[in-house]
Amino acid sequence: MNILIIESEIYLAQKVVSRLLDDGHNCDFVESPNIDNLTKDYDIILLSTSLPASLCKTIIRRYNDSIILLLVSYISDETVTDPIKEGAKDYIMKPFIMDELVRKIYHYRECKSLRKELQTLREYLDFQFNSVDTAGSVLPTTFPLLIETNSQISADKLAFELSRKLDLQMKFISLSSDKWQKQVNERFNGILYLTDFHALKKSSKESIIRIIEEKKAILVSLENEEDFPYTKVDFHKDDEFMLSNSIMTINDYVKMMVLSYQSKYPDTELSKKLGISRKSLWEKRKKLGIEKKK
């Protein structure tokens, strides 16, 4: 990191510079800065509030994108409250233990990094969901619940909207994974978001229904689930054609189409639409483990 130390106590500043250099950082040190000479960019600024208040305010405003930590000799509105209102992140009282200063530096650097990552992820989600129309559809706040849909991304958007509304973390589990039972049973106080419910055999569906009885769980199925005992939400888009982010294998495509449309078309018509015989459709069901709804 590039770090600027602005401190009139030369002995203290030298100790700080020495420690930060040992940690592998680049450090600049000035006693009383000429604001016009501060042209470099810094990740961290250690600012002594022994400087005139107007100069501290100018520096804080100039480096509003940097992490500014105040080095203070006493606590007052002028030395702490006002600079923090201007944008400084925190303060440390002199004399201080060097390890405590370093801890604050790394803490606020990590916080800044996490905020940037969170903002990037939020913008990515907004970008992904921008073309997904869920207007007028809101998930209930009763758990467990099942979303029956032909659009996985629509279910994702509805679940994210609910998690934000309830201010709860979400844990993502694919029920087509061999590890789903362990993941579902792990201690977790947020929302369990379970996809591919339609891919389970009947016995496994019954098992997970028992497991999630007391959990905040959202399941997603691409087919109708007549025997689900809890809250169900039906969200189907007539104009939706489900696409994968990568090229699908023929078997994956057939499985997706059969699971999505077997409740809508009889086997004779479904096999015709897939361009295969009814016997081939039966063989595909058996090979891919697709249970036919009775």
JSON list of N, CA and C in Angstrom, two decimals, residues 209-245:
[
{"chain": "A", "resi": 209, "resn": "ILE", "atom": "N", "xyz": [-38.15, -32.69, 2.32]},
{"chain": "A", "resi": 209, "resn": "ILE", "atom": "CA", "xyz": [-39.33, -32.02, 2.86]},
{"chain": "A", "resi": 209, "resn": "ILE", "atom": "C", "xyz": [-39.36, -32.15, 4.39]},
{"chain": "A", "resi": 210, "resn": "ARG", "atom": "N", "xyz": [-38.95, -33.31, 4.90]},
{"chain": "A", "resi": 210, "resn": "ARG", "atom": "CA", "xyz": [-38.88, -33.49, 6.36]},
{"chain": "A", "resi": 210, "resn": "ARG", "atom": "C", "xyz": [-37.76, -32.64, 6.96]},
{"chain": "A", "resi": 211, "resn": "ILE", "atom": "N", "xyz": [-36.61, -32.61, 6.28]},
{"chain": "A", "resi": 211, "resn": "ILE", "atom": "CA", "xyz": [-35.44, -31.90, 6.81]},
{"chain": "A", "resi": 211, "resn": "ILE", "atom": "C", "xyz": [-35.70, -30.40, 6.93]},
{"chain": "A", "resi": 212, "resn": "ILE", "atom": "N", "xyz": [-36.39, -29.81, 5.96]},
{"chain": "A", "resi": 212, "resn": "ILE", "atom": "CA", "xyz": [-36.54, -28.35, 5.93]},
{"chain": "A", "resi": 212, "resn": "ILE", "atom": "C", "xyz": [-37.77, -27.85, 6.69]},
{"chain": "A", "resi": 213, "resn": "GLU", "atom": "N", "xyz": [-38.46, -28.74, 7.36]},
{"chain": "A", "resi": 213, "resn": "GLU", "atom": "CA", "xyz": [-39.71, -28.37, 8.02]},
{"chain": "A", "resi": 213, "resn": "GLU", "atom": "C", "xyz": [-39.57, -27.15, 8.92]},
{"chain": "A", "resi": 214, "resn": "GLU", "atom": "N", "xyz": [-38.47, -27.06, 9.66]},
{"chain": "A", "resi": 214, "resn": "GLU", "atom": "CA", "xyz": [-38.26, -25.96, 10.60]},
{"chain": "A", "resi": 214, "resn": "GLU", "atom": "C", "xyz": [-37.24, -24.95, 10.11]},
{"chain": "A", "resi": 215, "resn": "LYS", "atom": "N", "xyz": [-36.92, -24.99, 8.83]},
{"chain": "A", "resi": 215, "resn": "LYS", "atom": "CA", "xyz": [-35.87, -24.13, 8.29]},
{"chain": "A", "resi": 215, "resn": "LYS", "atom": "C", "xyz": [-36.45, -23.04, 7.38]},
{"chain": "A", "resi": 216, "resn": "LYS", "atom": "N", "xyz": [-35.70, -21.95, 7.25]},
{"chain": "A", "resi": 216, "resn": "LYS", "atom": "CA", "xyz": [-36.06, -20.89, 6.31]},
{"chain": "A", "resi": 216, "resn": "LYS", "atom": "C", "xyz": [-35.51, -21.33, 4.94]},
{"chain": "A", "resi": 217, "resn": "ALA", "atom": "N", "xyz": [-36.33, -22.04, 4.19]},
{"chain": "A", "resi": 217, "resn": "ALA", "atom": "CA", "xyz": [-35.86, -22.65, 2.95]},
{"chain": "A", "resi": 217, "resn": "ALA", "atom": "C", "xyz": [-36.75, -22.27, 1.78]},
{"chain": "A", "resi": 218, "resn": "ILE", "atom": "N", "xyz": [-36.10, -22.01, 0.64]},
{"chain": "A", "resi": 218, "resn": "ILE", "atom": "CA", "xyz": [-36.79, -21.81, -0.64]},
{"chain": "A", "resi": 218, "resn": "ILE", "atom": "C", "xyz": [-36.32, -22.89, -1.59]},
{"chain": "A", "resi": 219, "resn": "LEU", "atom": "N", "xyz": [-37.26, -23.68, -2.12]},
{"chain": "A", "resi": 219, "resn": "LEU", "atom": "CA", "xyz": [-36.93, -24.69, -3.11]},
{"chain": "A", "resi": 219, "resn": "LEU", "atom": "C", "xyz": [-37.41, -24.21, -4.48]},
{"chain": "A", "resi": 220, "resn": "VAL", "atom": "N", "xyz": [-36.69, -24.64, -5.52]},
{"chain": "A", "resi": 220, "resn": "VAL", "atom": "CA", "xyz": [-37.08, -24.29, -6.88]},
{"chain": "A", "resi": 220, "resn": "VAL", "atom": "C", "xyz": [-37.22, -25.57, -7.69]},
{"chain": "A", "resi": 221, "resn": "SER", "atom": "N", "xyz": [-38.35, -25.68, -8.40]},
{"chain": "A", "resi": 221, "resn": "SER", "atom": "CA", "xyz": [-38.58, -26.83, -9.25]},
{"chain": "A", "resi": 221, "resn": "SER", "atom": "C", "xyz": [-39.03, -26.36, -10.63]},
{"chain": "A", "resi": 222, "resn": "LEU", "atom": "N", "xyz": [-38.53, -27.03, -11.66]},
{"chain": "A", "resi": 222, "resn": "LEU", "atom": "CA", "xyz": [-38.91, -26.71, -13.03]},
{"chain": "A", "resi": 222, "resn": "LEU", "atom": "C", "xyz": [-40.09, -27.56, -13.51]},
{"chain": "A", "resi": 223, "resn": "GLU", "atom": "N", "xyz": [-40.74, -28.22, -12.56]},
{"chain": "A", "resi": 223, "resn": "GLU", "atom": "CA", "xyz": [-41.95, -28.95, -12.90]},
{"chain": "A", "resi": 223, "resn": "GLU", "atom": "C", "xyz": [-42.95, -28.82, -11.75]},
{"chain": "A", "resi": 224, "resn": "ASN", "atom": "N", "xyz": [-44.17, -29.23, -11.98]},
{"chain": "A", "resi": 224, "resn": "ASN", "atom": "CA", "xyz": [-45.20, -29.13, -10.94]},
{"chain": "A", "resi": 224, "resn": "ASN", "atom": "C", "xyz": [-44.97, -30.18, -9.86]},
{"chain": "A", "resi": 225, "resn": "GLU", "atom": "N", "xyz": [-45.12, -29.75, -8.61]},
{"chain": "A", "resi": 225, "resn": "GLU", "atom": "CA", "xyz": [-44.91, -30.64, -7.46]},
{"chain": "A", "resi": 225, "resn": "GLU", "atom": "C", "xyz": [-46.22, -30.74, -6.69]},
{"chain": "A", "resi": 226, "resn": "GLU", "atom": "N", "xyz": [-47.00, -31.75, -7.01]},
{"chain": "A", "resi": 226, "resn": "GLU", "atom": "CA", "xyz": [-48.34, -31.85, -6.45]},
{"chain": "A", "resi": 226, "resn": "GLU", "atom": "C", "xyz": [-48.34, -32.18, -4.96]},
{"chain": "A", "resi": 227, "resn": "ASP", "atom": "N", "xyz": [-47.32, -32.88, -4.50]},
{"chain": "A", "resi": 227, "resn": "ASP", "atom": "CA", "xyz": [-47.33, -33.37, -3.11]},
{"chain": "A", "resi": 227, "resn": "ASP", "atom": "C", "xyz": [-46.56, -32.49, -2.13]},
{"chain": "A", "resi": 228, "resn": "PHE", "atom": "N", "xyz": [-46.18, -31.29, -2.54]},
{"chain": "A", "resi": 228, "resn": "PHE", "atom": "CA", "xyz": [-45.43, -30.42, -1.63]},
{"chain": "A", "resi": 228, "resn": "PHE", "atom": "C", "xyz": [-46.37, -29.88, -0.56]},
{"chain": "A", "resi": 229, "resn": "PRO", "atom": "N", "xyz": [-46.08, -30.10, 0.74]},
{"chain": "A", "resi": 229, "resn": "PRO", "atom": "CA", "xyz": [-47.06, -29.79, 1.80]},
{"chain": "A", "resi": 229, "resn": "PRO", "atom": "C", "xyz": [-47.04, -28.35, 2.31]},
{"chain": "A", "resi": 230, "resn": "TYR", "atom": "N", "xyz": [-46.04, -27.55, 1.89]},
{"chain": "A", "resi": 230, "resn": "TYR", "atom": "CA", "xyz": [-45.93, -26.19, 2.42]},
{"chain": "A", "resi": 230, "resn": "TYR", "atom": "C", "xyz": [-46.35, -25.17, 1.36]},
{"chain": "A", "resi": 231, "resn": "THR", "atom": "N", "xyz": [-45.98, -23.91, 1.58]},
{"chain": "A", "resi": 231, "resn": "THR", "atom": "CA", "xyz": [-46.38, -22.84, 0.67]},
{"chain": "A", "resi": 231, "resn": "THR", "atom": "C", "xyz": [-45.77, -23.04, -0.72]},
{"chain": "A", "resi": 232, "resn": "LYS", "atom": "N", "xyz": [-46.59, -22.83, -1.75]},
{"chain": "A", "resi": 232, "resn": "LYS", "atom": "CA", "xyz": [-46.12, -22.94, -3.13]},
{"chain": "A", "resi": 232, "resn": "LYS", "atom": "C", "xyz": [-46.41, -21.63, -3.87]},
{"chain": "A", "resi": 233, "resn": "VAL", "atom": "N", "xyz": [-45.46, -21.24, -4.72]},
{"chain": "A", "resi": 233, "resn": "VAL", "atom": "CA", "xyz": [-45.63, -20.07, -5.57]},
{"chain": "A", "resi": 233, "resn": "VAL", "atom": "C", "xyz": [-45.45, -20.51, -7.01]},
{"chain": "A", "resi": 234, "resn": "ASP", "atom": "N", "xyz": [-46.43, -20.23, -7.84]},
{"chain": "A", "resi": 234, "resn": "ASP", "atom": "CA", "xyz": [-46.37, -20.60, -9.26]},
{"chain": "A", "resi": 234, "resn": "ASP", "atom": "C", "xyz": [-45.93, -19.38, -10.07]},
{"chain": "A", "resi": 235, "resn": "PHE", "atom": "N", "xyz": [-44.77, -19.47, -10.69]},
{"chain": "A", "resi": 235, "resn": "PHE", "atom": "CA", "xyz": [-44.28, -18.37, -11.52]},
{"chain": "A", "resi": 235, "resn": "PHE", "atom": "C", "xyz": [-43.81, -18.94, -12.85]},
{"chain": "A", "resi": 236, "resn": "HIS", "atom": "N", "xyz": [-44.67, -18.83, -13.85]},
{"chain": "A", "resi": 236, "resn": "HIS", "atom": "CA", "xyz": [-44.33, -19.31, -15.19]},
{"chain": "A", "resi": 236, "resn": "HIS", "atom": "C", "xyz": [-44.40, -18.15, -16.19]},
{"chain": "A", "resi": 237, "resn": "LYS", "atom": "N", "xyz": [-43.43, -18.13, -17.08]},
{"chain": "A", "resi": 237, "resn": "LYS", "atom": "CA", "xyz": [-43.41, -17.11, -18.13]},
{"chain": "A", "resi": 237, "resn": "LYS", "atom": "C", "xyz": [-43.67, -17.81, -19.46]},
{"chain": "A", "resi": 238, "resn": "ASP", "atom": "N", "xyz": [-44.76, -17.44, -20.10]},
{"chain": "A", "resi": 238, "resn": "ASP", "atom": "CA", "xyz": [-45.13, -18.09, -21.35]},
{"chain": "A", "resi": 238, "resn": "ASP", "atom": "C", "xyz": [-44.11, -17.86, -22.45]},
{"chain": "A", "resi": 239, "resn": "ASP", "atom": "N", "xyz": [-43.41, -16.72, -22.39]},
{"chain": "A", "resi": 239, "resn": "ASP", "atom": "CA", "xyz": [-42.45, -16.41, -23.45]},
{"chain": "A", "resi": 239, "resn": "ASP", "atom": "C", "xyz": [-41.03, -16.78, -23.07]},
{"chain": "A", "resi": 240, "resn": "GLU", "atom": "N", "xyz": [-40.86, -17.52, -21.98]},
{"chain": "A", "resi": 240, "resn": "GLU", "atom": "CA", "xyz": [-39.51, -17.81, -21.48]},
{"chain": "A", "resi": 240, "resn": "GLU", "atom": "C", "xyz": [-38.92, -19.04, -22.15]},
{"chain": "A", "resi": 241, "resn": "PHE", "atom": "N", "xyz": [-37.74, -18.89, -22.67]},
{"chain": "A", "resi": 241, "resn": "PHE", "atom": "CA", "xyz": [-36.98, -20.02, -23.19]},
{"chain": "A", "resi": 241, "resn": "PHE", "atom": "C", "xyz": [-35.70, -20.09, -22.39]},
{"chain": "A", "resi": 242, "resn": "MET", "atom": "N", "xyz": [-35.54, -21.16, -21.64]},
{"chain": "A", "resi": 242, "resn": "MET", "atom": "CA", "xyz": [-34.43, -21.26, -20.69]},
{"chain": "A", "resi": 242, "resn": "MET", "atom": "C", "xyz": [-33.14, -21.56, -21.42]},
{"chain": "A", "resi": 243, "resn": "LEU", "atom": "N", "xyz": [-32.15, -20.73, -21.18]},
{"chain": "A", "resi": 243, "resn": "LEU", "atom": "CA", "xyz": [-30.84, -20.91, -21.80]},
{"chain": "A", "resi": 243, "resn": "LEU", "atom": "C", "xyz": [-29.79, -21.11, -20.74]},
{"chain": "A", "resi": 244, "resn": "SER", "atom": "N", "xyz": [-28.79, -21.86, -21.05]},
{"chain": "A", "resi": 244, "resn": "SER", "atom": "CA", "xyz": [-27.66, -22.05, -20.15]},
{"chain": "A", "resi": 244, "resn": "SER", "atom": "C", "xyz": [-26.57, -21.08, -20.54]},
{"chain": "A", "resi": 245, "resn": "ASN", "atom": "N", "xyz": [-25.64, -20.81, -19.61]},
{"chain": "A", "resi": 245, "resn": "ASN", "atom": "CA", "xyz": [-24.53, -19.93, -19.91]},
{"chain": "A", "resi": 245, "resn": "ASN", "atom": "C", "xyz": [-23.45, -20.62, -20.73]}
]
